[in-house]
mmCIF file of C-alpha atoms in Angstrom:
data_model
loop_
_atom_site.group_PDB
_atom_site.id
_atom_site.type_symbol
_atom_site.label_atom_id
_atom_site.label_comp_id
_atom_site.label_asym_id
_atom_site.label_seq_id
_atom_site.Cartn_x
_atom_site.Cartn_y
_atom_site.Cartn_z
ATOM 1 C CA MET A 1 0.019 -0.186 -0.026
ATOM 2 C CA ALA A 2 1.154 3.440 -0.805
ATOM 3 C CA ARG A 3 -0.708 6.966 0.073
ATOM 4 C CA ILE A 4 0.343 9.662 -2.335
ATOM 5 C CA LEU A 5 -0.738 13.377 -1.787
ATOM 6 C CA ALA A 6 -0.620 15.346 -4.723
ATOM 7 C CA PHE A 7 -0.821 19.336 -4.717
ATOM 8 C CA GLY A 8 -2.804 19.846 -8.089
ATOM 9 C CA ALA A 9 -1.940 22.892 -10.636
ATOM 10 C CA PHE A 10 -1.531 26.508 -10.594
ATOM 11 C CA LEU A 11 -5.024 27.164 -12.129
ATOM 12 C CA LYS A 12 -7.948 25.695 -10.913
ATOM 13 C CA ASN A 13 -6.282 23.999 -7.954
ATOM 14 C CA ALA A 14 -7.403 20.971 -6.299
ATOM 15 C CA ALA A 15 -5.590 18.445 -4.220
ATOM 16 C CA CYS A 16 -5.896 14.492 -4.095
ATOM 17 C CA LEU A 17 -4.907 11.793 -1.854
ATOM 18 C CA LEU A 18 -4.500 8.615 -3.464
ATOM 19 C CA ASP A 19 -4.344 5.228 -1.741
ATOM 20 C CA THR A 20 -3.293 2.583 -3.888
ATOM 21 C CA ASP A 21 -4.950 -0.169 -2.171
ATOM 22 C CA ALA A 22 -8.328 1.795 -3.224
ATOM 23 C CA PRO A 23 -7.636 3.366 -6.563
ATOM 24 C CA ASP A 24 -10.985 3.722 -7.508
ATOM 25 C CA ALA A 25 -11.814 5.925 -4.596
ATOM 26 C CA PRO A 26 -9.106 8.996 -4.209
ATOM 27 C CA ARG A 27 -10.039 11.460 -1.755
ATOM 28 C CA TRP A 28 -10.453 15.293 -3.086
ATOM 29 C CA SER A 29 -10.042 18.544 -1.661
ATOM 30 C CA SER A 30 -12.595 21.372 -2.866
ATOM 31 C CA VAL A 31 -11.620 23.539 -6.160
ATOM 32 C CA HIS A 32 -9.483 26.067 -4.776
ATOM 33 C CA GLY A 33 -9.382 28.124 -7.593
ATOM 34 C CA ASP A 34 -6.152 29.866 -9.236
ATOM 35 C CA LEU A 35 -3.162 30.144 -6.845
ATOM 36 C CA SER A 36 -2.529 33.604 -7.947
ATOM 37 C CA ASP A 37 -4.940 34.392 -5.390
ATOM 38 C CA PRO A 38 -3.857 34.483 -1.756
ATOM 39 C CA ALA A 39 -7.181 33.101 -0.553
ATOM 40 C CA SER A 40 -6.725 30.130 -2.803
ATOM 41 C CA CYS A 41 -3.405 29.429 -1.558
ATOM 42 C CA VAL A 42 -4.533 29.683 2.180
ATOM 43 C CA ALA A 43 -7.367 26.899 1.233
ATOM 44 C CA LEU A 44 -5.028 24.741 -0.354
ATOM 45 C CA SER A 45 -2.798 24.400 2.996
ATOM 46 C CA ALA A 46 -6.146 24.147 4.524
ATOM 47 C CA SER A 47 -7.214 21.195 2.490
ATOM 48 C CA ILE A 48 -3.874 19.613 2.589
ATOM 49 C CA GLN A 49 -4.149 19.442 6.326
ATOM 50 C CA ALA A 50 -7.548 17.934 6.073
ATOM 51 C CA LEU A 51 -6.376 15.213 3.805
ATOM 52 C CA LEU A 52 -3.522 14.717 6.097
ATOM 53 C CA GLY A 53 -5.961 14.254 8.969
ATOM 54 C CA GLU A 54 -8.063 11.637 7.026
ATOM 55 C CA VAL A 55 -5.077 9.279 7.103
ATOM 56 C CA GLY A 56 -3.454 10.090 10.623
ATOM 57 C CA HIS A 57 -0.963 12.108 8.858
ATOM 58 C CA CYS A 58 1.004 9.165 7.593
ATOM 59 C CA ILE A 59 1.703 9.406 3.874
ATOM 60 C CA ASP A 60 4.594 7.620 1.748
ATOM 61 C CA ALA A 61 5.001 10.429 -0.734
ATOM 62 C CA VAL A 62 3.851 13.841 -2.240
ATOM 63 C CA ALA A 63 3.568 14.847 -5.923
ATOM 64 C CA HIS A 64 3.482 18.362 -7.447
ATOM 65 C CA ASP A 65 3.906 20.291 -10.743
ATOM 66 C CA LEU A 66 7.132 20.604 -12.550
ATOM 67 C CA HIS A 67 7.237 24.373 -12.282
ATOM 68 C CA PRO A 68 9.482 25.402 -9.181
ATOM 69 C CA ASP A 69 7.902 28.541 -8.448
ATOM 70 C CA PHE A 70 4.361 27.587 -7.813
ATOM 71 C CA PHE A 71 2.918 27.756 -4.161
ATOM 72 C CA SER A 72 1.848 24.472 -4.553
ATOM 73 C CA THR A 73 5.269 23.135 -5.167
ATOM 74 C CA HIS A 74 6.591 25.055 -2.243
ATOM 75 C CA LEU A 75 3.842 23.762 -0.280
ATOM 76 C CA ALA A 76 4.635 20.009 -1.452
ATOM 77 C CA LEU A 77 8.322 20.212 -0.655
ATOM 78 C CA GLN A 78 7.572 21.674 3.004
ATOM 79 C CA VAL A 79 4.923 18.889 3.346
ATOM 80 C CA ALA A 80 7.533 16.276 2.312
ATOM 81 C CA GLN A 81 9.996 17.578 4.457
ATOM 82 C CA GLU A 82 7.904 17.820 7.470
ATOM 83 C CA HIS A 83 6.455 14.016 6.885
ATOM 84 C CA GLN A 84 10.156 12.487 5.843
ATOM 85 C CA VAL A 85 8.844 11.419 2.384
ATOM 86 C CA ALA A 86 9.725 11.938 -1.133
ATOM 87 C CA ALA A 87 8.527 14.740 -3.242
ATOM 88 C CA MET A 88 8.075 14.113 -6.828
ATOM 89 C CA ALA A 89 7.835 16.466 -9.674
ATOM 90 C CA VAL A 90 5.481 15.548 -12.365
ATOM 91 C CA GLN A 91 5.290 17.391 -15.883
ATOM 92 C CA HIS A 92 2.002 18.876 -16.375
ATOM 93 C CA HIS A 93 0.734 17.240 -19.643
ATOM 94 C CA HIS A 94 2.162 13.741 -18.415
ATOM 95 C CA ALA A 95 0.009 14.077 -15.334
ATOM 96 C CA HIS A 96 -3.483 15.179 -17.729
ATOM 97 C CA ILE A 97 -2.773 12.218 -19.479
ATOM 98 C CA ALA A 98 -2.073 10.071 -16.547
ATOM 99 C CA ALA A 99 -5.161 11.104 -14.740
ATOM 100 C CA VAL A 100 -7.376 9.735 -17.717
ATOM 101 C CA MET A 101 -4.945 6.215 -17.532
ATOM 102 C CA ALA A 102 -5.934 6.218 -13.724
ATOM 103 C CA GLU A 103 -9.828 6.757 -14.233
ATOM 104 C CA HIS A 104 -9.615 3.900 -16.815
ATOM 105 C CA GLY A 105 -7.533 1.891 -15.052
ATOM 106 C CA LEU A 106 -4.782 1.427 -17.564
ATOM 107 C CA ALA A 107 -1.487 -0.010 -17.212
ATOM 108 C CA HIS A 108 -0.239 -0.224 -20.686
ATOM 109 C CA PRO A 109 0.839 2.173 -22.953
ATOM 110 C CA VAL A 110 -1.360 5.172 -24.510
ATOM 111 C CA LEU A 111 -0.836 8.156 -26.589
ATOM 112 C CA GLY A 112 -2.088 11.174 -25.302
ATOM 113 C CA LEU A 113 -3.313 14.328 -26.584
ATOM 114 C CA ALA A 114 -2.679 17.167 -24.101
ATOM 115 C CA LEU A 115 -3.998 20.357 -25.354
ATOM 116 C CA ASP A 116 -4.157 23.663 -23.013
ATOM 117 C CA GLY A 117 -3.107 26.664 -22.329
ATOM 118 C CA VAL A 118 0.341 26.182 -20.308
ATOM 119 C CA GLY A 119 2.342 23.976 -18.623
ATOM 120 C CA LEU A 120 6.219 23.787 -17.831
ATOM 121 C CA GLY A 121 7.953 21.317 -20.365
ATOM 122 C CA THR A 122 11.164 19.345 -19.624
ATOM 123 C CA ASP A 123 12.947 21.749 -21.779
ATOM 124 C CA GLY A 124 11.848 24.601 -19.672
ATOM 125 C CA LEU A 125 9.746 26.142 -22.321
ATOM 126 C CA ALA A 126 6.112 26.335 -22.249
ATOM 127 C CA TRP A 127 3.910 23.366 -23.612
ATOM 128 C CA GLY A 128 0.142 22.831 -24.182
ATOM 129 C CA GLY A 129 0.014 21.031 -27.680
ATOM 130 C CA GLU A 130 1.378 17.729 -26.974
ATOM 131 C CA VAL A 131 1.250 14.494 -28.225
ATOM 132 C CA LEU A 132 2.779 12.129 -25.983
ATOM 133 C CA LEU A 133 3.353 8.351 -25.682
ATOM 134 C CA VAL A 134 2.827 7.269 -21.987
ATOM 135 C CA ASP A 135 3.701 4.367 -20.294
ATOM 136 C CA GLY A 136 3.160 4.690 -16.779
ATOM 137 C CA GLU A 137 5.874 7.066 -14.995
ATOM 138 C CA HIS A 138 7.325 7.403 -18.446
ATOM 139 C CA PHE A 139 6.627 9.558 -21.304
ATOM 140 C CA GLU A 140 7.892 10.561 -24.706
ATOM 141 C CA ARG A 141 7.223 13.542 -26.552
ATOM 142 C CA VAL A 142 6.315 12.279 -30.234
ATOM 143 C CA GLY A 143 4.917 15.567 -31.549
ATOM 144 C CA HIS A 144 3.711 18.969 -30.668
ATOM 145 C CA LEU A 145 2.177 22.241 -32.288
ATOM 146 C CA LEU A 146 4.633 24.538 -33.911
ATOM 147 C CA PRO A 147 5.684 26.904 -31.133
ATOM 148 C CA LEU A 148 4.516 30.456 -31.320
ATOM 149 C CA ALA A 149 6.080 33.504 -29.690
ATOM 150 C CA LEU A 150 4.432 35.204 -26.554
ATOM 151 C CA PRO A 151 5.352 38.907 -27.219
ATOM 152 C CA GLY A 152 5.213 40.367 -23.671
ATOM 153 C CA GLY A 153 5.202 36.802 -22.067
ATOM 154 C CA ASP A 154 2.247 35.977 -19.792
ATOM 155 C CA VAL A 155 0.372 39.102 -20.928
ATOM 156 C CA ALA A 156 0.114 37.804 -24.498
ATOM 157 C CA ALA A 157 -2.348 34.866 -23.083
ATOM 158 C CA ARG A 158 -4.849 37.760 -22.057
ATOM 159 C CA GLU A 159 -4.408 39.925 -25.159
ATOM 160 C CA PRO A 160 -5.224 37.682 -28.111
ATOM 161 C CA TRP A 161 -4.302 40.537 -30.627
ATOM 162 C CA ARG A 162 -0.844 39.769 -29.379
ATOM 163 C CA MET A 163 -0.846 36.356 -30.354
ATOM 164 C CA ALA A 164 -2.480 37.389 -33.925
ATOM 165 C CA ALA A 165 0.783 39.638 -34.246
ATOM 166 C CA ALA A 166 2.706 36.553 -33.425
ATOM 167 C CA ALA A 167 1.241 34.363 -35.996
ATOM 168 C CA MET A 168 1.466 36.989 -38.610
ATOM 169 C CA HIS A 169 5.258 37.106 -37.766
ATOM 170 C CA ALA A 170 5.553 33.272 -37.911
ATOM 171 C CA CYS A 171 4.028 33.178 -41.298
ATOM 172 C CA ASN A 172 6.743 35.915 -42.569
ATOM 173 C CA LYS A 173 3.735 38.408 -42.812
ATOM 174 C CA THR A 174 5.291 40.963 -40.278
ATOM 175 C CA ASP A 175 4.594 43.973 -42.293
ATOM 176 C CA GLN A 176 0.764 43.117 -41.839
ATOM 177 C CA ILE A 177 0.925 43.792 -38.132
ATOM 178 C CA VAL A 178 0.622 47.645 -38.302
ATOM 179 C CA PRO A 179 -1.672 48.085 -40.924
ATOM 180 C CA ARG A 180 -4.216 45.025 -39.633
ATOM 181 C CA LEU A 181 -3.716 45.892 -35.695
ATOM 182 C CA SER A 182 -3.680 49.504 -35.412
ATOM 183 C CA PRO A 183 -7.348 50.072 -35.949
ATOM 184 C CA VAL A 184 -7.999 48.304 -32.947
ATOM 185 C CA VAL A 185 -5.233 48.791 -30.363
ATOM 186 C CA GLY A 186 -3.559 51.826 -31.904
ATOM 187 C CA GLU A 187 -0.308 52.538 -34.106
ATOM 188 C CA GLN A 188 2.250 52.769 -31.182
ATOM 189 C CA ALA A 189 1.260 49.636 -29.871
ATOM 190 C CA ALA A 190 1.328 47.669 -32.857
ATOM 191 C CA ARG A 191 4.648 49.111 -33.984
ATOM 192 C CA THR A 192 6.207 48.171 -30.480
ATOM 193 C CA LEU A 193 4.804 44.781 -30.886
ATOM 194 C CA THR A 194 6.515 44.547 -34.306
ATOM 195 C CA THR A 195 9.754 45.697 -33.006
ATOM 196 C CA MET A 196 9.759 43.078 -30.159
ATOM 197 C CA LEU A 197 8.989 40.140 -32.314
ATOM 198 C CA GLN A 198 11.563 41.228 -35.191
ATOM 199 C CA ARG A 199 14.110 41.461 -32.176
ATOM 200 C CA SER A 200 12.891 38.547 -30.214
ATOM 201 C CA LEU A 201 12.589 40.864 -27.099
ATOM 202 C CA ASN A 202 10.346 39.573 -24.163
ATOM 203 C CA CYS A 203 8.819 37.009 -26.647
ATOM 204 C CA PRO A 204 9.500 33.150 -25.258
ATOM 205 C CA ALA A 205 8.038 30.472 -27.094
ATOM 206 C CA THR A 206 4.960 28.366 -26.583
ATOM 207 C CA THR A 207 3.266 25.017 -28.004
ATOM 208 C CA ALA A 208 -0.030 25.696 -26.198
ATOM 209 C CA ALA A 209 -2.978 25.084 -28.132
ATOM 210 C CA GLY A 210 -4.888 27.689 -26.225
ATOM 211 C CA ARG A 211 -2.534 30.374 -27.545
ATOM 212 C CA TRP A 212 -3.308 29.355 -31.143
ATOM 213 C CA PHE A 213 -7.103 29.478 -30.668
ATOM 214 C CA ASP A 214 -6.093 33.078 -29.072
ATOM 215 C CA ALA A 215 -4.376 33.843 -32.484
ATOM 216 C CA ALA A 216 -7.081 32.873 -34.618
ATOM 217 C CA ALA A 217 -9.480 34.682 -32.604
ATOM 218 C CA GLY A 218 -7.473 37.847 -32.668
ATOM 219 C CA LEU A 219 -6.940 37.624 -36.501
ATOM 220 C CA LEU A 220 -10.334 37.030 -37.018
ATOM 221 C CA GLY A 221 -11.429 40.104 -35.044
ATOM 222 C CA LEU A 222 -13.327 38.235 -32.296
ATOM 223 C CA SER A 223 -11.108 39.071 -29.290
ATOM 224 C CA VAL A 224 -8.683 41.849 -28.670
ATOM 225 C CA ARG A 225 -8.620 41.612 -24.793
ATOM 226 C CA GLN A 226 -9.878 39.266 -22.465
ATOM 227 C CA GLU A 227 -11.776 40.001 -19.426
ATOM 228 C CA MET A 228 -12.220 36.015 -18.023
ATOM 229 C CA GLU A 229 -10.253 33.202 -19.048
ATOM 230 C CA ALA A 230 -10.675 31.555 -22.367
ATOM 231 C CA GLN A 231 -13.127 34.447 -23.386
ATOM 232 C CA ALA A 232 -11.348 34.314 -26.583
ATOM 233 C CA ALA A 233 -11.441 30.613 -27.444
ATOM 234 C CA ILE A 234 -15.274 30.607 -26.450
ATOM 235 C CA ALA A 235 -16.041 33.186 -28.935
ATOM 236 C CA LEU A 236 -14.286 31.464 -31.754
ATOM 237 C CA GLU A 237 -16.099 28.163 -30.248
ATOM 238 C CA GLN A 238 -19.640 29.891 -30.681
ATOM 239 C CA ALA A 239 -18.506 31.626 -34.056
ATOM 240 C CA ALA A 240 -17.906 28.138 -35.691
ATOM 241 C CA ALA A 241 -20.853 26.529 -34.208
ATOM 242 C CA ARG A 242 -23.112 29.429 -35.978
ATOM 243 C CA TRP A 243 -21.514 28.450 -39.076
ATOM 244 C CA LEU A 244 -21.525 24.444 -38.660
ATOM 245 C CA GLN A 245 -25.132 24.501 -37.756
ATOM 246 C CA SER A 246 -26.235 25.032 -41.169
ATOM 247 C CA ASN A 247 -23.265 24.040 -43.169
ATOM 248 C CA THR A 248 -20.747 21.182 -43.578
ATOM 249 C CA MET A 249 -17.270 21.142 -44.211
ATOM 250 C CA GLU A 250 -14.315 19.119 -45.514
ATOM 251 C CA THR A 251 -10.661 20.171 -44.416
ATOM 252 C CA ARG A 252 -8.116 21.026 -47.109
ATOM 253 C CA PRO A 253 -4.773 19.090 -46.310
ATOM 254 C CA ASP A 254 -3.061 22.113 -47.342
ATOM 255 C CA ASP A 255 -4.411 24.088 -44.640
ATOM 256 C CA TRP A 256 -1.664 22.660 -42.302
ATOM 257 C CA CYS A 257 1.758 20.589 -42.549
ATOM 258 C CA ILE A 258 3.696 18.140 -40.274
ATOM 259 C CA THR A 259 7.371 18.347 -39.985
ATOM 260 C CA GLU A 260 9.594 15.411 -40.003
ATOM 261 C CA ASP A 261 10.441 16.149 -36.114
ATOM 262 C CA GLY A 262 6.656 15.734 -35.590
ATOM 263 C CA GLN A 263 5.791 19.636 -35.461
ATOM 264 C CA ILE A 264 1.952 20.239 -36.517
ATOM 265 C CA ASP A 265 2.073 23.625 -38.479
ATOM 266 C CA LEU A 266 -0.867 25.455 -38.915
ATOM 267 C CA ARG A 267 0.572 28.383 -40.996
ATOM 268 C CA PRO A 268 -0.576 27.579 -44.118
ATOM 269 C CA LEU A 269 -4.102 28.292 -42.808
ATOM 270 C CA PHE A 270 -3.499 31.422 -41.335
ATOM 271 C CA VAL A 271 -1.662 32.326 -44.487
ATOM 272 C CA SER A 272 -4.572 31.913 -46.407
ATOM 273 C CA TRP A 273 -6.523 34.346 -44.200
ATOM 274 C CA LEU A 274 -4.006 36.855 -44.341
ATOM 275 C CA GLY A 275 -4.503 37.273 -48.300
ATOM 276 C CA LYS A 276 -8.163 37.882 -48.006
ATOM 277 C CA ASP A 277 -10.155 40.964 -47.035
ATOM 278 C CA GLN A 278 -13.404 39.338 -46.785
ATOM 279 C CA LEU A 279 -12.762 38.544 -43.410
ATOM 280 C CA ASN A 280 -14.477 41.621 -42.327
ATOM 281 C CA GLU A 281 -17.813 39.914 -43.176
ATOM 282 C CA PRO A 282 -19.634 37.779 -40.193
ATOM 283 C CA SER A 283 -20.354 34.945 -42.441
ATOM 284 C CA LYS A 284 -16.557 34.672 -43.288
ATOM 285 C CA VAL A 285 -15.393 35.086 -40.170
ATOM 286 C CA ASP A 286 -17.531 32.357 -38.879
ATOM 287 C CA GLU A 287 -16.438 30.125 -41.622
ATOM 288 C CA ALA A 288 -12.791 30.671 -41.037
ATOM 289 C CA ALA A 289 -13.445 29.797 -37.480
ATOM 290 C CA ALA A 290 -14.946 26.592 -38.392
ATOM 291 C CA ARG A 291 -12.159 25.653 -40.526
ATOM 292 C CA PHE A 292 -9.709 26.692 -37.574
ATOM 293 C CA HIS A 293 -11.255 24.189 -35.269
ATOM 294 C CA LEU A 294 -11.551 21.127 -38.131
ATOM 295 C CA SER A 295 -8.207 21.812 -39.086
ATOM 296 C CA LEU A 296 -6.384 21.768 -35.990
ATOM 297 C CA ALA A 297 -8.298 18.251 -34.976
ATOM 298 C CA ASP A 298 -7.507 16.691 -38.363
ATOM 299 C CA ALA A 299 -4.077 17.563 -38.167
ATOM 300 C CA LEU A 300 -3.698 16.371 -34.606
ATOM 301 C CA ALA A 301 -5.685 13.182 -35.504
ATOM 302 C CA ASN A 302 -3.441 12.457 -38.661
ATOM 303 C CA HIS A 303 -0.248 12.893 -36.809
ATOM 304 C CA THR A 304 -1.784 10.681 -33.750
ATOM 305 C CA ALA A 305 -2.521 7.984 -35.969
ATOM 306 C CA SER A 306 0.848 7.890 -37.694
ATOM 307 C CA VAL A 307 2.585 7.609 -34.526
ATOM 308 C CA ALA A 308 0.162 5.071 -33.151
ATOM 309 C CA LYS A 309 0.832 2.994 -36.286
ATOM 310 C CA THR A 310 4.565 3.181 -35.516
ATOM 311 C CA HIS A 311 4.680 2.253 -32.192
ATOM 312 C CA GLY A 312 1.706 -0.345 -32.177
ATOM 313 C CA VAL A 313 -0.469 1.706 -30.099
ATOM 314 C CA ARG A 314 -4.664 1.452 -29.898
ATOM 315 C CA ASP A 315 -5.735 3.638 -27.272
ATOM 316 C CA VAL A 316 -5.384 7.606 -27.233
ATOM 317 C CA ALA A 317 -6.316 9.607 -24.106
ATOM 318 C CA LEU A 318 -7.500 13.195 -24.222
ATOM 319 C CA GLY A 319 -6.771 15.752 -21.691
ATOM 320 C CA GLY A 320 -6.446 19.428 -20.831
ATOM 321 C CA GLY A 321 -8.835 22.450 -20.951
ATOM 322 C CA CYS A 322 -8.978 22.787 -24.720
ATOM 323 C CA PHE A 323 -11.270 19.662 -24.691
ATOM 324 C CA PHE A 324 -14.147 21.663 -22.910
ATOM 325 C CA ASN A 325 -14.398 22.944 -26.590
ATOM 326 C CA HIS A 326 -17.363 20.640 -27.926
ATOM 327 C CA ILE A 327 -16.685 21.296 -31.593
ATOM 328 C CA LEU A 328 -12.544 20.268 -31.203
ATOM 329 C CA THR A 329 -13.160 17.191 -29.086
ATOM 330 C CA GLN A 330 -16.133 15.796 -31.453
ATOM 331 C CA ARG A 331 -13.866 16.024 -34.551
ATOM 332 C CA MET A 332 -10.887 14.820 -32.779
ATOM 333 C CA VAL A 333 -13.003 11.454 -31.527
ATOM 334 C CA SER A 334 -14.546 11.141 -34.680
ATOM 335 C CA GLN A 335 -11.321 11.353 -36.683
ATOM 336 C CA LEU A 336 -9.306 9.325 -34.144
ATOM 337 C CA ALA A 337 -11.959 6.356 -34.204
ATOM 338 C CA ARG A 338 -12.018 6.714 -38.323
ATOM 339 C CA GLU A 339 -8.306 5.561 -37.829
ATOM 340 C CA GLY A 340 -9.453 2.443 -35.796
ATOM 341 C CA LEU A 341 -8.330 4.106 -32.480
ATOM 342 C CA ASN A 342 -9.746 3.586 -29.163
ATOM 343 C CA VAL A 343 -10.191 7.309 -27.483
ATOM 344 C CA LEU A 344 -10.241 7.522 -23.970
ATOM 345 C CA GLN A 345 -11.836 10.725 -22.250
ATOM 346 C CA THR A 346 -12.033 11.685 -18.741
ATOM 347 C CA LYS A 347 -15.353 10.062 -17.060
ATOM 348 C CA ASN A 348 -15.979 11.859 -13.984
ATOM 349 C CA LEU A 349 -13.024 14.112 -13.531
ATOM 350 C CA SER A 350 -12.479 17.616 -15.314
ATOM 351 C CA CYS A 351 -10.554 17.244 -18.199
ATOM 352 C CA GLY A 352 -8.866 20.578 -17.364
ATOM 353 C CA ASP A 353 -6.331 21.254 -14.178
ATOM 354 C CA ALA A 354 -9.129 20.608 -11.322
ATOM 355 C CA GLY A 355 -8.626 16.930 -12.292
ATOM 356 C CA LEU A 356 -5.032 16.956 -12.724
ATOM 357 C CA ALA A 357 -3.800 16.090 -9.204
ATOM 358 C CA LEU A 358 -5.020 12.540 -9.765
ATOM 359 C CA GLY A 359 -2.437 12.190 -12.673
ATOM 360 C CA GLN A 360 0.490 13.604 -10.481
ATOM 361 C CA ALA A 361 -0.673 11.103 -7.705
ATOM 362 C CA TRP A 362 -0.840 8.001 -10.302
ATOM 363 C CA VAL A 363 2.590 8.932 -11.850
ATOM 364 C CA ALA A 364 4.158 9.226 -8.316
ATOM 365 C CA ALA A 365 2.776 5.762 -7.265
ATOM 366 C CA ARG A 366 3.925 4.068 -10.411
ATOM 367 C CA THR A 367 7.401 5.824 -9.936
ATOM 368 C CA MET A 368 7.569 4.339 -6.406
ATOM 369 C CA THR A 369 7.179 0.599 -7.836
ATOM 370 C CA THR A 370 9.417 0.858 -10.729
ATOM 371 C CA GLY A 371 11.830 3.575 -8.934
ATOM 372 C CA CYS A 372 12.588 6.028 -11.815
ATOM 373 C CA SER A 373 11.604 8.549 -14.585
ATOM 374 C CA THR A 374 9.912 11.104 -12.536
ATOM 375 C CA THR A 375 11.979 13.834 -10.912
ATOM 376 C CA ILE A 376 12.419 13.239 -6.970
ATOM 377 C CA ARG A 377 13.485 16.210 -5.421
ATOM 378 C CA ARG A 378 14.028 14.661 -2.044
ATOM 379 C CA GLN A 379 13.834 10.754 -1.049
ATOM 380 C CA ILE A 380 13.783 9.983 2.692
ATOM 381 C CA SER A 381 11.885 7.071 4.268
ATOM 382 C CA PRO A 382 8.191 6.566 4.172
ATOM 383 C CA CYS A 383 6.135 5.966 6.849
ATOM 384 C CA ASP A 384 6.314 2.590 8.377
#
């Protein structure tokens, strides 16, 4: 028997206590919210003490996100030290896929599509559009979305016009940033961002699917600045739904390409938009939004099916907050099933960060059994 206390993610934080003798009945805290809020940090601390109390303060390990600066990481290390147990860092997207595997009781390898807004990758960059081959505590990154720049860093996630500019720059259409975006953000802001992109000033890279959604919404004029999380993605989905309600669409294979090293490149689709003025027409915007959804799903499904054949894997797990998007999810499930693959989704858990802690705990439990792969920050004797 092993008891693993997992501390969850930064956003929509929730903690989980997993007893390997009862893997179907993990103990959960409430959802605390985002750890940028001090009240959420206090709530997480209280929940951890409550979960510890349920098992007489005897645990065998703690699990936490790979990011070293999260409050949840700091708290996990503190609890590990106090209880003289191992603290195990689990990569964010590995945990998303592991949460699906834990719910389905899987012990064999699966391919995982982990699509969300952000999670620290093992290379130190921001991930979020990942194709992973997951075998318990081990995972291999076998594909990902083409990286986009985040002009201004984290602020780009709140201002889709910045991601639209990043997409134009990635498409070698940097000269279109000022004329296209000045009317909505002002000429000075557009010129400043152009300079940042040209000089790579404060423009870290991300593979996050969420930022590609933002770029599409920004370029199509559906969102300039977000007042709430995923506002741009929701506006894009609503536009797509309006068009698909009375139309059908076949994607064009030339709207994307897949590089030899497994990068899924949507730039051809964006280039086709940048050559058109009629995107000011609402019906054309809705059609473009629909094409983005279906092209993204088909490109990912195409690559996943190829990788599945190479590795002899039939199960594909879907995890991450982008799968709250019904159009994306339905298309992905349909296309993967058409390729003869078995698609697995969360059942009772959130597909987003609120369900992540179970994946962290599951990976840590597997690591304790086999003894490697996941980063163990501190290994001390567990409870007797």
